[in-house]
Coordinates of C-alpha atoms and ligand atoms in Angstrom, one line a residue:
M1 CA 117.1 84.3 80.4
M2 CA 114.4 82.0 79.1
D3 CA 113.5 81.1 75.5
T4 CA 110.9 83.6 74.4
D5 CA 108.7 81.0 72.6
K6 CA 108.5 78.6 75.5
R7 CA 105.7 78.7 78.1
I8 CA 106.8 79.2 81.7
N9 CA 106.2 76.0 83.7
F10 CA 104.7 77.3 86.9
G11 CA 104.2 75.7 90.3
I12 CA 102.3 76.7 93.4
V13 CA 103.6 75.9 96.8
G14 CA 100.8 76.0 99.3
L15 CA 97.2 75.7 97.9
G16 CA 95.4 77.7 100.6
T17 CA 93.6 81.0 100.3
A18 CA 96.5 82.7 98.5
G19 CA 97.8 79.8 96.4
S20 CA 94.3 79.0 95.1
A21 CA 93.8 82.6 94.0
L22 CA 96.7 82.3 91.5
V23 CA 95.3 79.2 89.7
Q24 CA 92.9 81.1 87.3
P25 CA 95.4 83.8 86.3
V26 CA 97.9 81.0 85.4
L27 CA 95.4 79.1 83.4
K28 CA 94.3 82.1 81.4
N29 CA 97.8 83.4 80.6
K30 CA 99.1 82.0 77.4
N31 CA 102.7 82.5 78.6
F32 CA 102.3 80.1 81.5
R33 CA 101.5 76.4 82.0
M34 CA 100.2 75.0 85.3
A35 CA 103.0 72.5 85.9
G36 CA 102.7 71.5 89.5
A37 CA 101.7 72.1 93.1
A38 CA 102.8 71.2 96.6
D39 CA 100.9 71.0 99.8
L40 CA 101.1 69.1 103.0
D41 CA 97.4 68.4 102.9
E42 CA 96.8 65.4 100.6
Q43 CA 93.1 66.0 100.2
T44 CA 93.8 69.5 98.8
L45 CA 96.5 68.1 96.5
A46 CA 94.1 65.4 95.3
R47 CA 91.5 68.0 94.3
F48 CA 94.2 69.9 92.4
K49 CA 95.4 66.7 90.7
A50 CA 91.8 65.9 89.7
D51 CA 91.5 69.2 87.9
F52 CA 95.0 69.2 86.4
P53 CA 96.0 65.5 85.7
E54 CA 99.0 66.6 83.7
A55 CA 100.5 68.6 86.6
S56 CA 102.9 67.1 89.1
V57 CA 102.0 67.1 92.7
F58 CA 104.3 67.0 95.8
T59 CA 103.8 66.7 99.5
S60 CA 106.6 69.1 100.4
A61 CA 108.0 72.5 99.3
E62 CA 111.4 70.9 99.1
A63 CA 110.3 68.2 96.7
I64 CA 108.7 70.7 94.3
A65 CA 111.8 72.9 94.6
E66 CA 113.9 70.0 93.3
A67 CA 111.6 68.9 90.6
Q68 CA 112.7 69.0 87.0
G69 CA 110.4 70.7 84.4
I70 CA 109.3 73.6 86.6
D71 CA 110.7 77.0 85.9
A72 CA 109.1 79.3 88.5
L73 CA 107.3 78.8 91.9
F74 CA 104.7 80.8 93.8
I75 CA 105.4 80.5 97.5
S76 CA 102.1 80.8 99.2
T77 CA 102.8 78.9 102.4
P78 CA 102.3 80.6 105.8
T79 CA 104.6 83.6 106.2
Q80 CA 107.0 81.9 108.8
F81 CA 107.9 79.3 106.1
H82 CA 108.6 81.8 103.2
T83 CA 112.4 82.0 103.8
G84 CA 113.0 78.3 103.8
H85 CA 110.8 77.7 100.9
V86 CA 112.1 80.6 98.8
L87 CA 115.8 79.6 99.5
A88 CA 115.1 75.9 98.5
A89 CA 113.5 77.1 95.2
I90 CA 116.4 79.5 94.5
A91 CA 119.0 76.8 95.4
N92 CA 117.4 74.7 92.6
G93 CA 117.6 77.5 90.0
K94 CA 113.9 78.4 90.1
H95 CA 112.5 81.9 89.7
V96 CA 110.2 82.8 92.6
V97 CA 107.3 84.9 93.6
T98 CA 106.6 84.8 97.3
E99 CA 103.5 86.0 99.0
K100 CA 103.6 89.1 101.2
P101 CA 104.9 89.9 103.7
I102 CA 108.3 88.5 102.4
A103 CA 109.3 87.3 105.8
T104 CA 108.9 88.3 109.5
N105 CA 112.3 90.0 109.8
L106 CA 114.7 92.0 107.6
E107 CA 117.6 89.5 108.0
D108 CA 115.6 86.8 106.3
A109 CA 114.6 89.2 103.5
D110 CA 118.3 89.8 103.0
L111 CA 119.1 86.1 102.8
M112 CA 116.5 85.7 100.0
I113 CA 117.6 88.8 98.1
E114 CA 121.3 87.8 98.2
A115 CA 120.5 84.2 97.2
A116 CA 118.4 85.4 94.2
D117 CA 121.1 87.8 93.1
K118 CA 123.8 85.1 93.3
A119 CA 121.8 82.6 91.4
Q120 CA 120.6 85.2 88.9
V121 CA 117.0 84.3 89.3
T122 CA 114.0 86.5 89.7
L123 CA 112.6 87.1 93.2
M124 CA 109.3 89.0 93.4
V125 CA 106.9 89.6 96.2
G126 CA 103.1 89.6 95.7
H127 CA 100.2 89.6 95.6
S128 CA 99.5 92.9 97.2
F129 CA 96.8 95.4 96.3
G130 CA 99.5 97.7 94.9
Y131 CA 99.3 95.4 91.8
E132 CA 95.6 96.1 91.2
T133 CA 94.6 98.0 88.1
P134 CA 92.8 101.0 89.8
I135 CA 95.8 101.6 92.0
K136 CA 98.2 101.4 89.1
A137 CA 95.9 103.9 87.3
M138 CA 96.0 106.2 90.2
R139 CA 99.8 106.1 90.1
E140 CA 99.7 107.1 86.4
V141 CA 97.5 110.1 87.2
V142 CA 99.8 111.2 90.0
K143 CA 102.9 110.7 87.9
N144 CA 101.6 112.6 84.8
G145 CA 101.4 115.7 87.0
E146 CA 98.0 117.0 85.7
L147 CA 96.9 117.5 89.3
G148 CA 100.1 119.0 90.5
P149 CA 102.4 117.7 93.3
L150 CA 101.2 114.8 95.5
R151 CA 100.5 115.8 99.1
M152 CA 98.4 113.2 100.8
M153 CA 97.4 109.5 100.5
H154 CA 94.9 107.7 102.7
N155 CA 93.9 104.0 102.8
W156 CA 91.2 103.2 105.3
Y157 CA 89.8 99.7 105.5
F158 CA 87.2 98.3 108.0
T159 CA 86.7 94.5 107.6
D160 CA 86.0 91.2 109.3
W161 CA 89.6 90.0 109.0
M162 CA 90.0 89.0 112.7
Y163 CA 86.9 86.8 112.7
R164 CA 87.5 84.9 109.4
P165 CA 88.6 81.3 110.2
R166 CA 92.3 81.5 111.1
N167 CA 95.3 79.2 111.6
P168 CA 97.1 79.8 115.0
E169 CA 100.0 81.5 113.2
E170 CA 97.7 84.1 111.7
L171 CA 96.9 85.4 115.2
D172 CA 100.5 85.3 116.4
T173 CA 102.5 88.4 115.6
T174 CA 105.9 86.6 116.0
L175 CA 104.9 84.4 113.0
G176 CA 103.7 87.2 110.8
G177 CA 100.1 87.2 112.1
G178 CA 97.7 90.1 112.8
V179 CA 96.5 92.9 110.6
T180 CA 99.7 95.0 110.6
F181 CA 101.8 92.3 108.9
R182 CA 99.0 90.8 106.9
Q183 CA 96.8 93.7 105.8
G184 CA 99.2 96.6 106.5
S185 CA 101.5 95.0 103.8
H186 CA 98.7 95.6 101.3
Q187 CA 98.1 99.2 102.5
F188 CA 101.8 100.1 102.6
D189 CA 102.3 98.7 99.1
I190 CA 99.4 100.9 97.8
I191 CA 100.7 104.0 99.6
R192 CA 104.3 103.4 98.6
L193 CA 103.4 102.9 95.0
L194 CA 101.4 106.1 94.9
G195 CA 104.0 108.1 96.8
G196 CA 107.0 106.9 94.8
G197 CA 108.4 104.4 97.3
L198 CA 110.6 106.5 99.7
V199 CA 109.0 106.5 103.1
R200 CA 111.1 108.5 105.6
S201 CA 109.4 107.7 108.9
V202 CA 106.5 105.9 110.5
R203 CA 104.4 106.7 113.6
A204 CA 101.8 104.2 114.5
M205 CA 99.5 102.8 117.2
T206 CA 98.3 99.3 116.8
A207 CA 95.5 97.8 118.9
K208 CA 94.2 94.4 120.1
F209 CA 90.5 94.7 121.0
D210 CA 89.8 91.0 121.7
N211 CA 92.0 88.9 124.1
S212 CA 90.7 85.7 122.5
R213 CA 92.3 86.7 119.1
P214 CA 95.7 87.7 120.5
A215 CA 97.3 89.7 117.5
E216 CA 96.9 93.2 116.2
G217 CA 93.4 93.6 114.9
A218 CA 93.5 97.4 114.2
H219 CA 96.1 100.1 113.6
T220 CA 96.5 103.8 112.7
V221 CA 99.7 104.4 110.8
F222 CA 101.1 107.8 109.8
L223 CA 103.7 107.7 107.0
E224 CA 105.9 110.6 106.0
F225 CA 107.7 110.5 102.6
E226 CA 111.1 111.9 101.9
D227 CA 109.5 114.6 99.7
G228 CA 107.1 115.7 102.5
A229 CA 104.0 113.9 101.3
A230 CA 102.0 112.3 104.1
A231 CA 99.8 109.2 104.3
T232 CA 97.6 107.4 106.7
A233 CA 96.8 103.7 106.8
V234 CA 93.9 102.8 109.0
Y235 CA 92.7 99.3 109.5
N236 CA 90.0 97.7 111.8
G237 CA 89.4 94.0 111.3
Y238 CA 86.7 93.5 114.1
D239 CA 83.6 93.1 111.8
R240 CA 81.5 96.0 113.0
F241 CA 81.5 99.1 110.7
R242 CA 82.5 98.0 107.2
S243 CA 84.1 100.5 104.9
A244 CA 82.4 99.0 101.9
E245 CA 79.4 101.2 103.1
L246 CA 81.6 104.1 101.9
G247 CA 82.7 102.4 98.7
Y248 CA 79.6 101.6 96.6
N249 CA 79.1 98.3 98.5
V250 CA 81.9 96.8 96.5
G251 CA 84.1 94.2 98.2
E252 CA 87.8 93.3 97.9
G253 CA 87.5 91.1 94.8
G254 CA 85.2 93.6 93.0
L255 CA 82.1 91.5 94.0
P256 CA 79.0 93.1 95.6
F257 CA 79.3 93.3 99.4
N258 CA 76.2 92.2 101.3
L259 CA 75.8 94.8 104.1
D260 CA 72.6 93.1 105.3
K261 CA 74.6 90.2 106.9
Y262 CA 75.7 92.3 109.8
G263 CA 78.5 90.7 111.9
S264 CA 78.3 87.5 110.0
A265 CA 82.0 86.5 110.4
R266 CA 81.7 86.9 114.2
S267 CA 78.5 84.9 114.4
A268 CA 79.7 82.2 112.1
L269 CA 82.8 81.6 114.2
R270 CA 80.8 81.7 117.4
N271 CA 78.3 79.2 116.1
A272 CA 81.0 76.8 114.8
G273 CA 82.9 76.9 118.2
P274 CA 86.6 77.2 118.7
D275 CA 87.3 73.5 118.2
N276 CA 86.1 73.8 114.6
E277 CA 88.0 76.9 113.4
L278 CA 90.8 74.9 111.8
E279 CA 88.3 72.8 109.8
L280 CA 86.6 76.0 108.6
K281 CA 90.0 77.4 107.5
K282 CA 90.8 74.1 105.7
N283 CA 87.6 74.4 103.7
V284 CA 89.0 77.6 102.0
R285 CA 91.9 75.6 100.5
Y286 CA 91.9 74.7 96.8
G287 CA 88.6 73.0 95.8
G288 CA 87.3 73.1 99.4
T289 CA 83.7 73.8 100.2
S290 CA 84.3 77.5 101.0
S291 CA 87.0 78.1 98.4
R292 CA 86.3 81.1 96.1
N293 CA 85.5 80.7 92.4
W294 CA 88.0 83.0 90.8
S295 CA 86.9 82.4 87.2
N296 CA 84.1 85.1 87.0
I297 CA 85.0 88.6 86.0
P298 CA 83.4 90.9 88.6
D299 CA 81.1 93.8 87.7
S300 CA 83.3 96.3 89.5
H301 CA 87.0 96.9 90.0
P302 CA 88.3 95.6 93.3
F303 CA 88.3 97.9 96.3
Y304 CA 90.8 97.6 99.1
G305 CA 88.8 100.0 101.4
L306 CA 88.8 103.6 100.7
T307 CA 91.8 105.1 99.0
I308 CA 91.9 108.8 98.5
V309 CA 94.8 110.7 97.0
S310 CA 95.2 114.5 97.2
C311 CA 97.5 116.5 94.9
E312 CA 97.8 120.3 95.1
N313 CA 95.2 120.8 92.4
G314 CA 92.9 117.8 92.8
D315 CA 91.9 114.6 94.5
I316 CA 91.5 111.0 93.2
R317 CA 89.4 108.1 94.4
Q318 CA 88.0 104.9 92.9
S319 CA 84.6 104.4 91.4
P320 CA 83.3 100.9 90.5
D321 CA 84.2 101.4 86.9
G322 CA 87.5 103.2 87.3
L323 CA 88.7 106.5 88.9
L324 CA 87.0 109.7 89.9
I325 CA 89.1 112.8 89.4
Y326 CA 88.2 116.0 91.3
S327 CA 90.1 118.7 89.6
E328 CA 90.0 122.5 89.8
E329 CA 87.0 122.9 87.4
E330 CA 85.2 119.6 87.2
K331 CA 84.6 116.1 88.6
K332 CA 85.2 113.5 86.0
E333 CA 85.3 109.7 85.7
I334 CA 88.1 107.8 84.0
V335 CA 86.6 104.4 83.0
I336 CA 89.2 101.5 83.1
P337 CA 88.6 98.2 81.3
K338 CA 87.9 95.3 83.7
G339 CA 89.2 91.8 83.7
I340 CA 92.9 92.2 84.4
S341 CA 93.5 91.5 88.0
G342 CA 96.5 92.2 90.2
R343 CA 97.5 88.6 90.0
D344 CA 97.4 88.8 86.2
H345 CA 99.8 91.8 86.6
I346 CA 102.1 89.6 88.8
L347 CA 102.5 87.1 85.9
T348 CA 103.1 89.8 83.4
E349 CA 105.8 91.3 85.6
L350 CA 107.4 87.8 86.2
K351 CA 107.4 86.9 82.5
A352 CA 109.0 90.3 81.6
A353 CA 111.7 89.6 84.1
M354 CA 112.3 86.0 83.2
V355 CA 112.0 86.3 79.4
D356 CA 112.7 89.9 78.5
N357 CA 115.2 90.7 81.3
I358 CA 113.1 93.7 82.6
P359 CA 113.8 94.2 86.3
P360 CA 110.5 93.8 88.3
L361 CA 109.2 96.7 90.4
H362 CA 108.1 94.3 93.1
D363 CA 111.4 92.6 93.6
G364 CA 112.9 91.3 96.9
R365 CA 114.1 94.8 97.8
W366 CA 110.6 96.2 97.3
G367 CA 109.3 93.4 99.5
K368 CA 111.9 94.1 102.1
A369 CA 111.0 97.9 102.1
N370 CA 107.3 96.9 102.6
L371 CA 108.3 94.6 105.5
E372 CA 110.4 97.5 107.0
V373 CA 107.2 99.6 107.2
C374 CA 105.2 96.8 108.8
L375 CA 108.0 96.3 111.4
A376 CA 108.3 100.0 112.0
A377 CA 104.6 100.3 112.6
L378 CA 104.8 97.6 115.2
E379 CA 107.9 99.1 116.8
S380 CA 106.5 102.6 116.8
S381 CA 103.4 101.5 118.6
N382 CA 105.4 99.5 121.1
K383 CA 107.8 102.4 121.9
R384 CA 105.3 105.2 121.2
K385 CA 107.7 107.1 119.0
E386 CA 108.5 107.8 115.4
I387 CA 110.7 105.3 113.6
Y388 CA 113.0 106.3 110.7
L389 CA 113.5 103.9 107.8
N390 CA 116.7 102.9 106.0
H391 CA 115.7 100.3 103.3
Q392 CA 113.1 102.0 101.1
K393 CA 113.1 101.5 97.4
M394 CA 112.1 104.2 94.8
V395 CA 109.4 103.3 92.2
Q396 CA 111.1 103.2 88.8
D397 CA 108.3 103.6 86.3
Ligands
NAD401 N1 97.8 88.4 98.7 C1 96.7 88.1 99.3 O1 95.6 88.6 99.1 C2 96.8 87.0 100.4 C3 95.7 86.4 100.9 C4 95.8 85.4 101.9 C5 97.1 85.1 102.3 N2 98.2 85.7 101.8 C6 99.5 85.3 102.2 O2 99.7 84.0 101.8 C7 100.4 83.2 102.7 C8 99.6 82.0 103.1 O3 98.4 82.4 103.7 P1 97.0 81.6 103.4 O4 95.9 82.4 104.1 O5 96.9 81.2 102.0 O6 97.3 80.3 104.3 P2 96.5 78.9 104.2 O7 96.7 78.3 105.6 O8 95.2 79.1 103.7 O9 97.4 78.1 103.1 C9 98.7 77.7 103.3 C10 98.8 76.3 102.6 O10 100.2 75.9 102.7 C11 100.2 74.6 103.0 N3 101.5 74.3 103.6 C12 101.9 74.6 104.9 N4 103.2 74.2 105.0 C13 103.6 73.7 103.9 C14 104.8 73.1 103.4 N5 105.9 73.0 104.2 N6 104.9 72.6 102.2 C15 103.8 72.7 101.3 N7 102.6 73.2 101.7 C16 102.5 73.7 103.0 C17 99.0 74.3 103.9 O11 98.6 73.0 103.9 C18 98.0 75.2 103.3 O12 97.2 74.5 102.3 C19 100.7 84.1 103.9 O13 102.0 84.6 103.8 C20 99.7 85.3 103.7 O14 100.2 86.5 104.2 C21 98.1 86.7 100.8

């Protein structure tokens, strides 16, 4: 256990889309200090060093794993590298949060879980949208029982995921690419949190609509829980209909979504040409020309598509300011304070585990259970049959 008065020295491994998104939450959290970062790309590292001269920078994941003076690492390298990078961090006594999905196969997830148990360090998996404040609030309403037993959960999301600039591995299912691994992992975390965690079986059909982007770009997944509750996760990443139209025009980060720019991801990629896609993807890395500014608090809560929960006596969905509850007699809004993001919740959960010895919900076993659903969806589609699950973890809250 760590000293309760000491700040946690935190490092980020991989300063791409996911790694950059954790910088602001670390900076604003008084329990954490931005202590270092690693990336293979020296330009990205140089931009990080310019912003944080006191932090140490490294050109490999192994070097930051071995570094003194860093307590915990966020592994946000491409999915196929998670296992090696997590194991290197744990071997050096570091606590770890790894991006989702935890790995591309269950054996690797077991290796990480066993290593963390043996070294007695924290292993967590995130960020997923299951950490976001409105989803946690929905879970509270379900759990307090005011609407009766939970029966159905749906998460439907139509985006441009397939046409945002991508690295080759993101369009290769064997390396964790495609929307079932990458976006399904968000949907399944939302649904598993709401439903209490124990998915019994999965039936799915995945789809590839565009041969030039050779990974799953859409799926329809039906999940049945041990207690009989049912859920659907529907995703379409082909940049035509956008489900923000059904969700107050609010985007994933809580920012307004511009519906006037129809098909803009597809046209931007077409205009840039295939040879320039990697350059476009690089621009999203830390401090790059297309990197997002995470320091503004958005006007709305973040929406990960349309999430609707049905209990026997009422339904729940999100509003820009919180939740809408459709009960027997009335429709009411629960307003939820803004400004605490899912990534802030990751750091709170990590600090509680490292300092106060409180087991995290989103531990390695939770991440393995999420991966089991992703793999089952792919297998179900491939074999056109229902897949039964064996590694689900119950929500303890
Ligand atoms: N939670 C989310 O919302 C979210 C969003 C995007 C990506 N992700 C996840 O994050 C992971 C990374 O995805 P991304 O889109 O950020 O990728 P990315 O390509 O944008 O970033 C990866 C970064 O890792 C660096 N890198 C690669 N190999 C490295 C190594 N051996 N040592 C150090 N650095 C190395 C690359 O140079 C790059 O800067 C994936 O697992 C993905 O599923 C999660």
